[in-house]
C-alpha cells in the first residue's frame, strides 16, 4: 500500500479488534492505537473505573473525543471500543477519515473470548449472553452501516484475518 490510509476496526467486544489491529499495523508498518487503551492512559484509570464513576454516558463522551483525535492522524490502525459506533459523530468521522473494517463474530465466540475478562463493565452480570445478544441487536446494524468491509473472525487466527484485510484493501 503506497498510500497509507487509516484503517479503523469496529465490531463487538471479543471480535479480536485489538489483537488483529496489532498484526495489521505490524504487517503494514503503521502505528497501532486502541481507543480504550488511550482513554485508560489519559484518565489514569481502567475502563471499568470510568464506567463506575462517570457511567456509560461519561465514558462515551471521552470515547467520542479520543476517536475524533485519533482519526485525524494519518497512516494508523485503530481498534475502537465495541460501543463507539453508538455515536453518530464517531461513525461519521470513522467513515470520512479511513477504511472501516467490521470484524464480525458469533455470540458463542464472544462468550468464549471474554468469559474471564473482568475489564469489560457491561459483562459484569449474571447473564453475559443476554447482554451480548442485546448489544448485537442494537450495534450490528451500526457496524454494518459504517463498514467498508466485513470480515468474519470466528475460526481464524488474528494473523490470517489481518492478511485477509490487507488483501481486501489492496485489491479494491
CSV table of N, CA and C in Angstrom, one decimal, residues 10 56-57 59-68 80-95 138-139 142-143 145-146:
chain,number,residue,atom,x,y,z
A,10,UNK,N,-13.9,-1.9,13.7
A,10,UNK,CA,-15.1,-1.9,14.5
A,10,UNK,C,-15.7,-3.3,14.7
A,56,UNK,N,-21.9,5.1,31.8
A,56,UNK,CA,-21.6,4.8,30.3
A,56,UNK,C,-21.6,6.1,29.6
A,57,UNK,N,-22.5,7.0,29.9
A,57,UNK,CA,-22.6,8.3,29.2
A,57,UNK,C,-21.3,9.1,29.3
A,59,UNK,N,-18.3,7.9,29.9
A,59,UNK,CA,-17.3,7.2,29.1
A,59,UNK,C,-17.5,7.5,27.6
A,60,UNK,N,-18.7,7.5,27.1
A,60,UNK,CA,-18.9,7.7,25.7
A,60,UNK,C,-18.5,9.1,25.3
A,61,UNK,N,-18.6,10.1,26.1
A,61,UNK,CA,-18.1,11.4,25.8
A,61,UNK,C,-16.6,11.4,25.6
A,62,UNK,N,-15.9,10.7,26.6
A,62,UNK,CA,-14.5,10.6,26.5
A,62,UNK,C,-14.1,9.8,25.2
A,63,UNK,N,-14.8,8.8,24.9
A,63,UNK,CA,-14.5,7.9,23.7
A,63,UNK,C,-14.7,8.7,22.4
A,64,UNK,N,-15.8,9.5,22.3
A,64,UNK,CA,-16.0,10.3,21.1
A,64,UNK,C,-14.9,11.2,20.9
A,65,UNK,N,-14.4,11.9,22.0
A,65,UNK,CA,-13.3,12.8,21.8
A,65,UNK,C,-12.0,12.2,21.4
A,66,UNK,N,-11.7,11.0,22.0
A,66,UNK,CA,-10.5,10.3,21.6
A,66,UNK,C,-10.6,9.8,20.2
A,67,UNK,N,-11.7,9.3,19.8
A,67,UNK,CA,-11.9,8.8,18.4
A,67,UNK,C,-11.7,10.0,17.4
A,68,UNK,N,-12.3,11.1,17.7
A,68,UNK,CA,-12.1,12.3,16.9
A,68,UNK,C,-10.6,12.7,16.7
A,80,UNK,N,-11.3,0.2,17.7
A,80,UNK,CA,-12.3,1.0,18.5
A,80,UNK,C,-13.0,0.2,19.6
A,81,UNK,N,-13.6,0.8,20.6
A,81,UNK,CA,-14.4,0.1,21.5
A,81,UNK,C,-15.6,-0.4,20.9
A,82,UNK,N,-16.2,-1.5,21.4
A,82,UNK,CA,-17.4,-2.1,20.8
A,82,UNK,C,-18.6,-1.1,20.7
A,83,UNK,N,-18.7,-0.2,21.6
A,83,UNK,CA,-19.8,0.7,21.6
A,83,UNK,C,-19.6,2.1,21.0
A,84,UNK,N,-18.4,2.2,20.4
A,84,UNK,CA,-18.0,3.5,19.8
A,84,UNK,C,-19.0,3.9,18.7
A,85,UNK,N,-19.6,2.9,18.0
A,85,UNK,CA,-20.5,3.2,16.9
A,85,UNK,C,-21.8,3.8,17.3
A,86,UNK,N,-22.1,3.8,18.6
A,86,UNK,CA,-23.3,4.3,19.1
A,86,UNK,C,-23.4,5.8,18.8
A,87,UNK,N,-22.2,6.5,18.7
A,87,UNK,CA,-22.2,7.9,18.4
A,87,UNK,C,-22.2,8.2,16.9
A,88,UNK,N,-23.2,8.9,16.5
A,88,UNK,CA,-23.3,9.3,15.1
A,88,UNK,C,-22.1,10.0,14.6
A,89,UNK,N,-21.6,10.9,15.5
A,89,UNK,CA,-20.4,11.7,15.2
A,89,UNK,C,-19.2,10.8,14.9
A,90,UNK,N,-19.0,9.8,15.8
A,90,UNK,CA,-17.9,8.9,15.7
A,90,UNK,C,-18.0,8.1,14.4
A,91,UNK,N,-19.3,7.6,14.1
A,91,UNK,CA,-19.5,6.8,12.9
A,91,UNK,C,-19.1,7.7,11.7
A,92,UNK,N,-19.5,9.0,11.7
A,92,UNK,CA,-19.2,9.9,10.5
A,92,UNK,C,-17.7,10.1,10.4
A,93,UNK,N,-17.0,10.3,11.5
A,93,UNK,CA,-15.6,10.5,11.5
A,93,UNK,C,-14.8,9.3,11.0
A,94,UNK,N,-15.2,8.1,11.5
A,94,UNK,CA,-14.6,6.8,11.0
A,94,UNK,C,-14.8,6.7,9.5
A,95,UNK,N,-16.0,6.9,9.0
A,95,UNK,CA,-16.3,6.7,7.6
A,95,UNK,C,-15.5,7.7,6.8
A,138,UNK,N,-28.6,-4.2,18.8
A,138,UNK,CA,-28.5,-2.7,18.7
A,138,UNK,C,-27.4,-2.2,17.8
A,139,UNK,N,-26.2,-2.9,18.0
A,139,UNK,CA,-25.0,-2.4,17.4
A,139,UNK,C,-24.6,-3.0,16.0
A,142,UNK,N,-25.3,-0.9,13.1
A,142,UNK,CA,-24.4,0.3,13.1
A,142,UNK,C,-23.0,-0.1,12.5
A,143,UNK,N,-22.5,-1.3,12.9
A,143,UNK,CA,-21.2,-1.7,12.4
A,143,UNK,C,-21.4,-1.9,10.9
A,145,UNK,N,-23.5,-0.4,8.9
A,145,UNK,CA,-23.7,0.9,8.3
A,145,UNK,C,-22.4,1.6,8.0
A,146,UNK,N,-21.4,1.5,8.9
A,146,UNK,CA,-20.2,2.3,8.8
A,146,UNK,C,-19.1,1.5,8.1
